[in-house]
């Protein structure tokens, strides 16, 4: 199993500013994933973060808007840059969910942009 | 990646058995089927996973027919605390093991 700690759990930010979300795992993992969950919606994958390489972004998400760091095998950050109210969502990190084993998720960061 | 289709919502009463069916017509040979549960303000939580036939754990059962083009999550004797969104996922993607979530099924359990 894996225990994931996300910080902050929630924040209210001014438009035009940036917020960095931290994700700490209690064990070393190869892949970490960042998701966005807009109000009342399902989870949408933003990017896959591997240690020692650039993150791989899904269609519709770009590095300039959502820069990701992965400095080691237990930690990752996601920055939401130049925020607008449309960025108001829950952001979740997850660790490796291979086909045969379960994935583990953080509690999420509830972001409100005003 | 295999796409999944499941009902948007379901209603039930306490003590009933609930069956949620998911369609995944394009499932690949090496894909597993996994179900997650999500409560408000929490991340998804693993419920059960299977490849074929039937899998049972302390929480649920998963029925998978021989053609694997669908699966049914069975929750025995639901309670109010089972009110949540249930996601059916297939895969992950072979190269990266990423999980792609569908719409999910909102199960509302009433007293």
mmCIF file with all atom_site columns, C-alpha atoms in Angstrom:
data_model
loop_
_atom_site.group_PDB
_atom_site.id
_atom_site.type_symbol
_atom_site.label_atom_id
_atom_site.label_alt_id
_atom_site.label_comp_id
_atom_site.label_asym_id
_atom_site.label_entity_id
_atom_site.label_seq_id
_atom_site.pdbx_PDB_ins_code
_atom_site.Cartn_x
_atom_site.Cartn_y
_atom_site.Cartn_z
_atom_site.occupancy
_atom_site.B_iso_or_equiv
_atom_site.pdbx_formal_charge
_atom_site.auth_seq_id
_atom_site.auth_comp_id
_atom_site.auth_asym_id
_atom_site.auth_atom_id
_atom_site.pdbx_PDB_model_num
ATOM 1   C CA . UNK A 1 1   ? 0.000   0.000   0.000   1.00 0.00 ? 1   UNK A CA 1
ATOM 2   C CA . UNK A 1 2   ? 0.975   3.649   -0.163  1.00 0.00 ? 2   UNK A CA 1
ATOM 3   C CA . UNK A 1 3   ? 0.029   6.653   1.919   1.00 0.00 ? 3   UNK A CA 1
ATOM 4   C CA . UNK A 1 4   ? -0.101  9.943   0.077   1.00 0.00 ? 4   UNK A CA 1
ATOM 5   C CA . UNK A 1 5   ? -0.081  13.340  1.690   1.00 0.00 ? 5   UNK A CA 1
ATOM 6   C CA . UNK A 1 6   ? -1.153  16.348  -0.311  1.00 0.00 ? 6   UNK A CA 1
ATOM 7   C CA . UNK A 1 7   ? -0.682  19.954  0.676   1.00 0.00 ? 7   UNK A CA 1
ATOM 8   C CA . UNK A 1 8   ? -2.508  22.250  0.848   1.00 0.00 ? 8   UNK A CA 1
ATOM 9   C CA . UNK A 1 9   ? -5.845  20.548  1.318   1.00 0.00 ? 9   UNK A CA 1
ATOM 10  C CA . UNK A 1 10  ? -7.601  23.655  0.082   1.00 0.00 ? 10  UNK A CA 1
ATOM 11  C CA . UNK A 1 11  ? -6.846  27.205  -0.930  1.00 0.00 ? 11  UNK A CA 1
ATOM 12  C CA . UNK A 1 12  ? -8.544  30.312  -2.237  1.00 0.00 ? 12  UNK A CA 1
ATOM 13  C CA . UNK A 1 13  ? -6.387  32.233  -4.682  1.00 0.00 ? 13  UNK A CA 1
ATOM 14  C CA . UNK A 1 14  ? -6.566  35.426  -6.640  1.00 0.00 ? 14  UNK A CA 1
ATOM 15  C CA . UNK A 1 15  ? -6.742  35.200  -10.409 1.00 0.00 ? 15  UNK A CA 1
ATOM 16  C CA . UNK A 1 16  ? -3.413  35.686  -12.104 1.00 0.00 ? 16  UNK A CA 1
ATOM 17  C CA . UNK A 1 17  ? -1.446  34.076  -9.277  1.00 0.00 ? 17  UNK A CA 1
ATOM 18  C CA . UNK A 1 18  ? 0.065   30.597  -9.093  1.00 0.00 ? 18  UNK A CA 1
ATOM 19  C CA . UNK A 1 19  ? -0.311  27.788  -6.587  1.00 0.00 ? 19  UNK A CA 1
ATOM 20  C CA . UNK A 1 20  ? 2.026   24.881  -6.045  1.00 0.00 ? 20  UNK A CA 1
ATOM 21  C CA . UNK A 1 21  ? 0.557   21.638  -4.748  1.00 0.00 ? 21  UNK A CA 1
ATOM 22  C CA . UNK A 1 22  ? 2.794   19.123  -3.045  1.00 0.00 ? 22  UNK A CA 1
ATOM 23  C CA . UNK A 1 23  ? 2.416   15.372  -3.044  1.00 0.00 ? 23  UNK A CA 1
ATOM 24  C CA . UNK A 1 24  ? 4.460   13.197  -0.679  1.00 0.00 ? 24  UNK A CA 1
ATOM 25  C CA . UNK A 1 25  ? 4.390   9.397   -0.772  1.00 0.00 ? 25  UNK A CA 1
ATOM 26  C CA . UNK A 1 26  ? 5.537   7.167   2.064   1.00 0.00 ? 26  UNK A CA 1
ATOM 27  C CA . UNK A 1 27  ? 7.357   4.801   -0.295  1.00 0.00 ? 27  UNK A CA 1
ATOM 28  C CA . UNK A 1 28  ? 9.383   5.041   -3.462  1.00 0.00 ? 28  UNK A CA 1
ATOM 29  C CA . UNK A 1 29  ? 7.299   4.880   -6.603  1.00 0.00 ? 29  UNK A CA 1
ATOM 30  C CA . UNK A 1 30  ? 8.235   5.019   -10.235 1.00 0.00 ? 30  UNK A CA 1
ATOM 31  C CA . UNK A 1 31  ? 5.263   6.928   -11.592 1.00 0.00 ? 31  UNK A CA 1
ATOM 32  C CA . UNK A 1 32  ? 3.118   9.623   -10.117 1.00 0.00 ? 32  UNK A CA 1
ATOM 33  C CA . UNK A 1 33  ? 0.008   11.005  -11.749 1.00 0.00 ? 33  UNK A CA 1
ATOM 34  C CA . UNK A 1 34  ? -1.812  14.309  -11.441 1.00 0.00 ? 34  UNK A CA 1
ATOM 35  C CA . UNK A 1 35  ? -5.556  14.575  -11.987 1.00 0.00 ? 35  UNK A CA 1
ATOM 36  C CA . UNK A 1 36  ? -8.055  17.386  -12.070 1.00 0.00 ? 36  UNK A CA 1
ATOM 37  C CA . UNK A 1 37  ? -11.631 16.922  -10.955 1.00 0.00 ? 37  UNK A CA 1
ATOM 38  C CA . UNK A 1 38  ? -13.941 19.777  -11.810 1.00 0.00 ? 38  UNK A CA 1
ATOM 39  C CA . UNK A 1 39  ? -17.091 20.222  -9.749  1.00 0.00 ? 39  UNK A CA 1
ATOM 40  C CA . UNK A 1 40  ? -19.494 17.336  -10.248 1.00 0.00 ? 40  UNK A CA 1
ATOM 41  C CA . UNK A 1 41  ? -17.247 15.718  -12.832 1.00 0.00 ? 41  UNK A CA 1
ATOM 42  C CA . UNK A 1 42  ? -15.014 12.695  -13.124 1.00 0.00 ? 42  UNK A CA 1
ATOM 43  C CA . UNK A 1 43  ? -11.251 12.741  -12.847 1.00 0.00 ? 43  UNK A CA 1
ATOM 44  C CA . UNK A 1 44  ? -9.218  13.948  -15.818 1.00 0.00 ? 44  UNK A CA 1
ATOM 45  C CA . UNK A 1 45  ? -5.577  13.005  -16.095 1.00 0.00 ? 45  UNK A CA 1
ATOM 46  C CA . UNK A 1 46  ? -3.299  16.022  -16.404 1.00 0.00 ? 46  UNK A CA 1
ATOM 47  C CA . UNK A 1 47  ? 0.117   14.408  -16.641 1.00 0.00 ? 47  UNK A CA 1
ATOM 48  C CA . UNK A 1 48  ? 2.368   11.537  -15.689 1.00 0.00 ? 48  UNK A CA 1
ATOM 49  C CA . UNK A 1 49  ? 5.487   12.389  -13.708 1.00 0.00 ? 49  UNK A CA 1
ATOM 50  C CA . UNK A 1 50  ? 8.528   10.137  -13.729 1.00 0.00 ? 50  UNK A CA 1
ATOM 51  C CA . UNK A 1 51  ? 11.563  10.849  -11.636 1.00 0.00 ? 51  UNK A CA 1
ATOM 52  C CA . UNK A 1 52  ? 14.454  12.175  -13.674 1.00 0.00 ? 52  UNK A CA 1
ATOM 53  C CA . UNK A 1 53  ? 12.527  13.008  -16.815 1.00 0.00 ? 53  UNK A CA 1
ATOM 54  C CA . UNK A 1 54  ? 10.050  15.551  -18.133 1.00 0.00 ? 54  UNK A CA 1
ATOM 55  C CA . UNK A 1 55  ? 6.425   14.987  -17.286 1.00 0.00 ? 55  UNK A CA 1
ATOM 56  C CA . UNK A 1 56  ? 4.176   13.653  -20.008 1.00 0.00 ? 56  UNK A CA 1
ATOM 57  C CA . UNK A 1 57  ? 1.078   15.771  -20.493 1.00 0.00 ? 57  UNK A CA 1
ATOM 58  C CA . UNK A 1 58  ? -2.311  14.676  -21.733 1.00 0.00 ? 58  UNK A CA 1
ATOM 59  C CA . UNK A 1 59  ? -4.100  16.414  -24.556 1.00 0.00 ? 59  UNK A CA 1
ATOM 60  C CA . UNK A 1 60  ? -5.371  19.786  -23.457 1.00 0.00 ? 60  UNK A CA 1
ATOM 61  C CA . UNK A 1 61  ? -2.768  20.317  -20.755 1.00 0.00 ? 61  UNK A CA 1
ATOM 62  C CA . UNK A 1 62  ? 0.529   22.130  -21.262 1.00 0.00 ? 62  UNK A CA 1
ATOM 63  C CA . UNK A 1 63  ? 3.673   22.508  -19.232 1.00 0.00 ? 63  UNK A CA 1
ATOM 64  C CA . UNK A 1 64  ? 3.493   26.305  -19.120 1.00 0.00 ? 64  UNK A CA 1
ATOM 65  C CA . UNK A 1 65  ? 0.141   26.149  -17.361 1.00 0.00 ? 65  UNK A CA 1
ATOM 66  C CA . UNK A 1 66  ? 0.803   23.088  -15.192 1.00 0.00 ? 66  UNK A CA 1
ATOM 67  C CA . UNK A 1 67  ? 4.538   22.738  -14.578 1.00 0.00 ? 67  UNK A CA 1
ATOM 68  C CA . UNK A 1 68  ? 5.416   19.580  -12.663 1.00 0.00 ? 68  UNK A CA 1
ATOM 69  C CA . UNK A 1 69  ? 8.489   18.682  -10.689 1.00 0.00 ? 69  UNK A CA 1
ATOM 70  C CA . UNK A 1 70  ? 9.578   15.182  -9.671  1.00 0.00 ? 70  UNK A CA 1
ATOM 71  C CA . UNK A 1 71  ? 12.874  15.583  -7.802  1.00 0.00 ? 71  UNK A CA 1
ATOM 72  C CA . UNK A 1 72  ? 12.884  12.116  -6.232  1.00 0.00 ? 72  UNK A CA 1
ATOM 73  C CA . UNK A 1 73  ? 10.920  8.883   -5.990  1.00 0.00 ? 73  UNK A CA 1
ATOM 74  C CA . UNK A 1 74  ? 8.681   10.032  -3.127  1.00 0.00 ? 74  UNK A CA 1
ATOM 75  C CA . UNK A 1 75  ? 7.753   13.591  -4.009  1.00 0.00 ? 75  UNK A CA 1
ATOM 76  C CA . UNK A 1 76  ? 6.157   15.662  -6.750  1.00 0.00 ? 76  UNK A CA 1
ATOM 77  C CA . UNK A 1 77  ? 4.677   19.101  -7.172  1.00 0.00 ? 77  UNK A CA 1
ATOM 78  C CA . UNK A 1 78  ? 2.090   20.491  -9.541  1.00 0.00 ? 78  UNK A CA 1
ATOM 79  C CA . UNK A 1 79  ? 1.870   24.214  -10.111 1.00 0.00 ? 79  UNK A CA 1
ATOM 80  C CA . UNK A 1 80  ? -1.269  25.816  -11.452 1.00 0.00 ? 80  UNK A CA 1
ATOM 81  C CA . UNK A 1 81  ? -0.009  28.986  -13.119 1.00 0.00 ? 81  UNK A CA 1
ATOM 82  C CA . UNK A 1 82  ? -1.683  32.272  -13.945 1.00 0.00 ? 82  UNK A CA 1
ATOM 83  C CA . UNK A 1 83  ? -4.915  31.036  -12.479 1.00 0.00 ? 83  UNK A CA 1
ATOM 84  C CA . UNK A 1 84  ? -8.386  31.937  -13.638 1.00 0.00 ? 84  UNK A CA 1
ATOM 85  C CA . UNK A 1 85  ? -11.764 30.974  -12.127 1.00 0.00 ? 85  UNK A CA 1
ATOM 86  C CA . UNK A 1 86  ? -11.944 28.106  -14.646 1.00 0.00 ? 86  UNK A CA 1
ATOM 87  C CA . UNK A 1 87  ? -9.062  26.479  -12.779 1.00 0.00 ? 87  UNK A CA 1
ATOM 88  C CA . UNK A 1 88  ? -11.242 26.045  -9.712  1.00 0.00 ? 88  UNK A CA 1
ATOM 89  C CA . UNK A 1 89  ? -11.176 22.293  -9.206  1.00 0.00 ? 89  UNK A CA 1
ATOM 90  C CA . UNK A 1 90  ? -9.912  19.536  -7.022  1.00 0.00 ? 90  UNK A CA 1
ATOM 91  C CA . UNK A 1 91  ? -6.408  18.425  -7.919  1.00 0.00 ? 91  UNK A CA 1
ATOM 92  C CA . UNK A 1 92  ? -5.323  14.933  -6.934  1.00 0.00 ? 92  UNK A CA 1
ATOM 93  C CA . UNK A 1 93  ? -2.105  13.045  -7.112  1.00 0.00 ? 93  UNK A CA 1
ATOM 94  C CA . UNK A 1 94  ? -1.917  9.315   -7.494  1.00 0.00 ? 94  UNK A CA 1
ATOM 95  C CA . UNK A 1 95  ? 0.771   6.699   -7.499  1.00 0.00 ? 95  UNK A CA 1
ATOM 96  C CA . UNK A 1 96  ? 1.338   3.842   -9.813  1.00 0.00 ? 96  UNK A CA 1
ATOM 97  C CA . UNK A 1 97  ? -1.711  1.857   -10.660 1.00 0.00 ? 97  UNK A CA 1
ATOM 98  C CA . UNK A 1 98  ? -0.462  -0.945  -12.766 1.00 0.00 ? 98  UNK A CA 1
ATOM 99  C CA . UNK A 1 99  ? -2.906  -3.289  -14.403 1.00 0.00 ? 99  UNK A CA 1
ATOM 100 C CA . UNK A 1 100 ? -2.686  -5.797  -11.603 1.00 0.00 ? 100 UNK A CA 1
ATOM 101 C CA . UNK A 1 101 ? -2.503  -3.626  -8.538  1.00 0.00 ? 101 UNK A CA 1
ATOM 102 C CA . UNK A 1 102 ? -4.504  -0.810  -7.077  1.00 0.00 ? 102 UNK A CA 1
ATOM 103 C CA . UNK A 1 103 ? -3.705  2.853   -7.396  1.00 0.00 ? 103 UNK A CA 1
ATOM 104 C CA . UNK A 1 104 ? -3.566  5.119   -4.392  1.00 0.00 ? 104 UNK A CA 1
ATOM 105 C CA . UNK A 1 105 ? -4.791  8.676   -4.314  1.00 0.00 ? 105 UNK A CA 1
ATOM 106 C CA . UNK A 1 106 ? -4.179  11.666  -2.170  1.00 0.00 ? 106 UNK A CA 1
ATOM 107 C CA . UNK A 1 107 ? -7.055  13.434  -0.479  1.00 0.00 ? 107 UNK A CA 1
ATOM 108 C CA . UNK A 1 108 ? -6.954  16.173  -3.067  1.00 0.00 ? 108 UNK A CA 1
ATOM 109 C CA . UNK A 1 109 ? -6.431  19.915  -3.054  1.00 0.00 ? 109 UNK A CA 1
ATOM 110 C CA . UNK A 1 110 ? -9.582  21.961  -3.433  1.00 0.00 ? 110 UNK A CA 1
ATOM 111 C CA . UNK A 1 111 ? -8.664  25.125  -5.302  1.00 0.00 ? 111 UNK A CA 1
ATOM 112 C CA . UNK A 1 112 ? -10.965 28.106  -5.624  1.00 0.00 ? 112 UNK A CA 1
ATOM 113 C CA . UNK A 1 113 ? -9.887  30.995  -7.822  1.00 0.00 ? 113 UNK A CA 1
ATOM 114 C CA . UNK A 1 114 ? -11.601 34.319  -7.260  1.00 0.00 ? 114 UNK A CA 1
ATOM 115 C CA . UNK B 2 1   ? -7.329  2.528   -24.083 1.00 0.00 ? 1   UNK B CA 1
ATOM 116 C CA . UNK B 2 2   ? -10.601 0.704   -23.575 1.00 0.00 ? 2   UNK B CA 1
ATOM 117 C CA . UNK B 2 3   ? -13.480 3.086   -22.962 1.00 0.00 ? 3   UNK B CA 1
ATOM 118 C CA . UNK B 2 4   ? -16.022 2.272   -20.309 1.00 0.00 ? 4   UNK B CA 1
ATOM 119 C CA . UNK B 2 5   ? -19.735 3.004   -20.157 1.00 0.00 ? 5   UNK B CA 1
ATOM 120 C CA . UNK B 2 6   ? -21.745 2.843   -16.972 1.00 0.00 ? 6   UNK B CA 1
ATOM 121 C CA . UNK B 2 7   ? -25.022 4.336   -15.722 1.00 0.00 ? 7   UNK B CA 1
ATOM 122 C CA . UNK B 2 8   ? -24.760 7.910   -14.533 1.00 0.00 ? 8   UNK B CA 1
ATOM 123 C CA . UNK B 2 9   ? -26.747 7.237   -11.388 1.00 0.00 ? 9   UNK B CA 1
ATOM 124 C CA . UNK B 2 10  ? -28.567 4.562   -9.419  1.00 0.00 ? 10  UNK B CA 1
ATOM 125 C CA . UNK B 2 11  ? -30.869 4.622   -6.422  1.00 0.00 ? 11  UNK B CA 1
ATOM 126 C CA . UNK B 2 12  ? -31.193 1.962   -3.774  1.00 0.00 ? 12  UNK B CA 1
ATOM 127 C CA . UNK B 2 13  ? -32.416 1.381   -0.248  1.00 0.00 ? 13  UNK B CA 1
ATOM 128 C CA . UNK B 2 14  ? -30.544 0.184   2.760   1.00 0.00 ? 14  UNK B CA 1
ATOM 129 C CA . UNK B 2 15  ? -30.169 -3.579  2.941   1.00 0.00 ? 15  UNK B CA 1
ATOM 130 C CA . UNK B 2 16  ? -30.590 -4.159  -0.778  1.00 0.00 ? 16  UNK B CA 1
ATOM 131 C CA . UNK B 2 17  ? -28.052 -5.690  -3.105  1.00 0.00 ? 17  UNK B CA 1
ATOM 132 C CA . UNK B 2 18  ? -26.827 -3.269  -5.746  1.00 0.00 ? 18  UNK B CA 1
ATOM 133 C CA . UNK B 2 19  ? -25.409 -4.299  -9.085  1.00 0.00 ? 19  UNK B CA 1
ATOM 134 C CA . UNK B 2 20  ? -23.630 -1.755  -11.257 1.00 0.00 ? 20  UNK B CA 1
ATOM 135 C CA . UNK B 2 21  ? -22.771 -2.874  -14.769 1.00 0.00 ? 21  UNK B CA 1
ATOM 136 C CA . UNK B 2 22  ? -19.984 -1.449  -16.868 1.00 0.00 ? 22  UNK B CA 1
ATOM 137 C CA . UNK B 2 23  ? -19.485 -1.981  -20.584 1.00 0.00 ? 23  UNK B CA 1
ATOM 138 C CA . UNK B 2 24  ? -15.977 -2.149  -22.054 1.00 0.00 ? 24  UNK B CA 1
ATOM 139 C CA . UNK B 2 25  ? -16.352 -3.563  -25.539 1.00 0.00 ? 25  UNK B CA 1
ATOM 140 C CA . UNK B 2 26  ? -12.787 -2.782  -26.595 1.00 0.00 ? 26  UNK B CA 1
ATOM 141 C CA . UNK B 2 27  ? -11.005 -4.381  -23.673 1.00 0.00 ? 27  UNK B CA 1
ATOM 142 C CA . UNK B 2 28  ? -7.558  -5.693  -24.528 1.00 0.00 ? 28  UNK B CA 1
ATOM 143 C CA . UNK B 2 29  ? -6.286  -9.162  -23.744 1.00 0.00 ? 29  UNK B CA 1
ATOM 144 C CA . UNK B 2 30  ? -3.977  -8.015  -20.961 1.00 0.00 ? 30  UNK B CA 1
ATOM 145 C CA . UNK B 2 31  ? -6.358  -5.477  -19.397 1.00 0.00 ? 31  UNK B CA 1
ATOM 146 C CA . UNK B 2 32  ? -7.632  -5.890  -15.878 1.00 0.00 ? 32  UNK B CA 1
ATOM 147 C CA . UNK B 2 33  ? -10.956 -4.470  -14.697 1.00 0.00 ? 33  UNK B CA 1
ATOM 148 C CA . UNK B 2 34  ? -10.849 -2.354  -11.588 1.00 0.00 ? 34  UNK B CA 1
ATOM 149 C CA . UNK B 2 35  ? -13.507 -0.543  -9.606  1.00 0.00 ? 35  UNK B CA 1
ATOM 150 C CA . UNK B 2 36  ? -12.951 2.489   -7.428  1.00 0.00 ? 36  UNK B CA 1
ATOM 151 C CA . UNK B 2 37  ? -15.203 4.265   -4.953  1.00 0.00 ? 37  UNK B CA 1
ATOM 152 C CA . UNK B 2 38  ? -15.108 7.977   -4.296  1.00 0.00 ? 38  UNK B CA 1
ATOM 153 C CA . UNK B 2 39  ? -16.734 9.853   -1.464  1.00 0.00 ? 39  UNK B CA 1
ATOM 154 C CA . UNK B 2 40  ? -17.116 13.647  -1.583  1.00 0.00 ? 40  UNK B CA 1
ATOM 155 C CA . UNK B 2 41  ? -13.921 15.495  -0.739  1.00 0.00 ? 41  UNK B CA 1
ATOM 156 C CA . UNK B 2 42  ? -11.831 12.342  -0.926  1.00 0.00 ? 42  UNK B CA 1
ATOM 157 C CA . UNK B 2 43  ? -9.665  10.673  -3.511  1.00 0.00 ? 43  UNK B CA 1
ATOM 158 C CA . UNK B 2 44  ? -10.884 7.458   -5.149  1.00 0.00 ? 44  UNK B CA 1
ATOM 159 C CA . UNK B 2 45  ? -10.369 4.260   -3.234  1.00 0.00 ? 45  UNK B CA 1
ATOM 160 C CA . UNK B 2 46  ? -9.800  0.798   -4.671  1.00 0.00 ? 46  UNK B CA 1
ATOM 161 C CA . UNK B 2 47  ? -12.675 -1.643  -4.241  1.00 0.00 ? 47  UNK B CA 1
ATOM 162 C CA . UNK B 2 48  ? -11.957 -4.709  -6.320  1.00 0.00 ? 48  UNK B CA 1
ATOM 163 C CA . UNK B 2 49  ? -10.102 -5.925  -9.375  1.00 0.00 ? 49  UNK B CA 1
ATOM 164 C CA . UNK B 2 50  ? -10.526 -8.893  -11.658 1.00 0.00 ? 50  UNK B CA 1
ATOM 165 C CA . UNK B 2 51  ? -9.531  -10.383 -14.975 1.00 0.00 ? 51  UNK B CA 1
ATOM 166 C CA . UNK B 2 52  ? -12.228 -12.973 -15.624 1.00 0.00 ? 52  UNK B CA 1
ATOM 167 C CA . UNK B 2 53  ? -15.019 -14.958 -13.946 1.00 0.00 ? 53  UNK B CA 1
ATOM 168 C CA . UNK B 2 54  ? -15.803 -13.905 -10.402 1.00 0.00 ? 54  UNK B CA 1
ATOM 169 C CA . UNK B 2 55  ? -13.813 -12.177 -7.711  1.00 0.00 ? 55  UNK B CA 1
ATOM 170 C CA . UNK B 2 56  ? -15.038 -11.593 -4.187  1.00 0.00 ? 56  UNK B CA 1
ATOM 171 C CA . UNK B 2 57  ? -13.566 -9.697  -1.275  1.00 0.00 ? 57  UNK B CA 1
ATOM 172 C CA . UNK B 2 58  ? -14.901 -8.416  2.020   1.00 0.00 ? 58  UNK B CA 1
ATOM 173 C CA . UNK B 2 59  ? -16.510 -5.427  0.345   1.00 0.00 ? 59  UNK B CA 1
ATOM 174 C CA . UNK B 2 60  ? -17.882 -6.520  -3.012  1.00 0.00 ? 60  UNK B CA 1
ATOM 175 C CA . UNK B 2 61  ? -18.042 -9.077  -5.772  1.00 0.00 ? 61  UNK B CA 1
ATOM 176 C CA . UNK B 2 62  ? -17.052 -8.588  -9.373  1.00 0.00 ? 62  UNK B CA 1
ATOM 177 C CA . UNK B 2 63  ? -18.620 -10.655 -12.111 1.00 0.00 ? 63  UNK B CA 1
ATOM 178 C CA . UNK B 2 64  ? -16.932 -10.821 -15.502 1.00 0.00 ? 64  UNK B CA 1
ATOM 179 C CA . UNK B 2 65  ? -18.433 -12.860 -18.352 1.00 0.00 ? 65  UNK B CA 1
ATOM 180 C CA . UNK B 2 66  ? -16.320 -14.973 -20.642 1.00 0.00 ? 66  UNK B CA 1
ATOM 181 C CA . UNK B 2 67  ? -16.102 -12.341 -23.383 1.00 0.00 ? 67  UNK B CA 1
ATOM 182 C CA . UNK B 2 68  ? -14.959 -9.728  -20.814 1.00 0.00 ? 68  UNK B CA 1
ATOM 183 C CA . UNK B 2 69  ? -16.846 -6.995  -22.648 1.00 0.00 ? 69  UNK B CA 1
ATOM 184 C CA . UNK B 2 70  ? -18.685 -6.033  -19.498 1.00 0.00 ? 70  UNK B CA 1
ATOM 185 C CA . UNK B 2 71  ? -18.426 -6.416  -15.771 1.00 0.00 ? 71  UNK B CA 1
ATOM 186 C CA . UNK B 2 72  ? -20.793 -6.083  -12.836 1.00 0.00 ? 72  UNK B CA 1
ATOM 187 C CA . UNK B 2 73  ? -19.901 -4.754  -9.431  1.00 0.00 ? 73  UNK B CA 1
ATOM 188 C CA . UNK B 2 74  ? -22.142 -6.239  -6.762  1.00 0.00 ? 74  UNK B CA 1
ATOM 189 C CA . UNK B 2 75  ? -22.510 -4.589  -3.375  1.00 0.00 ? 75  UNK B CA 1
ATOM 190 C CA . UNK B 2 76  ? -24.356 -6.791  -0.896  1.00 0.00 ? 76  UNK B CA 1
ATOM 191 C CA . UNK B 2 77  ? -26.749 -5.203  1.587   1.00 0.00 ? 77  UNK B CA 1
ATOM 192 C CA . UNK B 2 78  ? -25.827 -1.578  1.034   1.00 0.00 ? 78  UNK B CA 1
ATOM 193 C CA . UNK B 2 79  ? -25.984 0.993   3.779   1.00 0.00 ? 79  UNK B CA 1
ATOM 194 C CA . UNK B 2 80  ? -26.224 4.764   3.759   1.00 0.00 ? 80  UNK B CA 1
ATOM 195 C CA . UNK B 2 81  ? -22.439 4.950   3.939   1.00 0.00 ? 81  UNK B CA 1
ATOM 196 C CA . UNK B 2 82  ? -22.179 3.275   0.532   1.00 0.00 ? 82  UNK B CA 1
ATOM 197 C CA . UNK B 2 83  ? -23.524 6.420   -1.104  1.00 0.00 ? 83  UNK B CA 1
ATOM 198 C CA . UNK B 2 84  ? -20.663 7.395   -3.390  1.00 0.00 ? 84  UNK B CA 1
ATOM 199 C CA . UNK B 2 85  ? -19.504 7.517   -6.986  1.00 0.00 ? 85  UNK B CA 1
ATOM 200 C CA . UNK B 2 86  ? -18.285 4.197   -8.369  1.00 0.00 ? 86  UNK B CA 1
ATOM 201 C CA . UNK B 2 87  ? -15.835 4.130   -11.256 1.00 0.00 ? 87  UNK B CA 1
ATOM 202 C CA . UNK B 2 88  ? -15.122 1.232   -13.557 1.00 0.00 ? 88  UNK B CA 1
ATOM 203 C CA . UNK B 2 89  ? -11.661 1.312   -15.136 1.00 0.00 ? 89  UNK B CA 1
ATOM 204 C CA . UNK B 2 90  ? -9.974  -0.936  -17.640 1.00 0.00 ? 90  UNK B CA 1
ATOM 205 C CA . UNK B 2 91  ? -6.225  -1.151  -18.189 1.00 0.00 ? 91  UNK B CA 1
ATOM 206 C CA . UNK B 2 92  ? -3.975  0.875   -17.357 1.00 0.00 ? 92  UNK B CA 1
ATOM 207 C CA . UNK B 2 93  ? -2.321  1.999   -20.431 1.00 0.00 ? 93  UNK B CA 1
ATOM 208 C CA . UNK B 2 94  ? 0.376   -0.526  -21.247 1.00 0.00 ? 94  UNK B CA 1
ATOM 209 C CA . UNK B 2 95  ? 3.217   1.945   -21.505 1.00 0.00 ? 95  UNK B CA 1
ATOM 210 C CA . UNK B 2 96  ? 2.577   4.200   -18.560 1.00 0.00 ? 96  UNK B CA 1
ATOM 211 C CA . UNK B 2 97  ? -0.026  2.412   -16.434 1.00 0.00 ? 97  UNK B CA 1
ATOM 212 C CA . UNK B 2 98  ? -2.072  5.596   -16.250 1.00 0.00 ? 98  UNK B CA 1
ATOM 213 C CA . UNK B 2 99  ? -5.726  5.282   -15.322 1.00 0.00 ? 99  UNK B CA 1
ATOM 214 C CA . UNK B 2 100 ? -8.411  6.888   -17.430 1.00 0.00 ? 100 UNK B CA 1
ATOM 215 C CA . UNK B 2 101 ? -11.635 7.530   -15.568 1.00 0.00 ? 101 UNK B CA 1
ATOM 216 C CA . UNK B 2 102 ? -15.049 7.393   -17.157 1.00 0.00 ? 102 UNK B CA 1
ATOM 217 C CA . UNK B 2 103 ? -18.113 9.191   -15.910 1.00 0.00 ? 103 UNK B CA 1
ATOM 218 C CA . UNK B 2 104 ? -18.742 6.951   -12.922 1.00 0.00 ? 104 UNK B CA 1
ATOM 219 C CA . UNK B 2 105 ? -22.030 5.928   -11.323 1.00 0.00 ? 105 UNK B CA 1
ATOM 220 C CA . UNK B 2 106 ? -23.464 7.951   -8.474  1.00 0.00 ? 106 UNK B CA 1
ATOM 221 C CA . UNK B 2 107 ? -25.098 5.494   -6.112  1.00 0.00 ? 107 UNK B CA 1
ATOM 222 C CA . UNK B 2 108 ? -27.590 7.051   -3.733  1.00 0.00 ? 108 UNK B CA 1
ATOM 223 C CA . UNK B 2 109 ? -28.682 4.817   -0.870  1.00 0.00 ? 109 UNK B CA 1
ATOM 224 C CA . UNK B 2 110 ? -31.792 5.858   0.951   1.00 0.00 ? 110 UNK B CA 1
ATOM 225 C CA . UNK B 2 111 ? -33.077 4.711   4.333   1.00 0.00 ? 111 UNK B CA 1
#
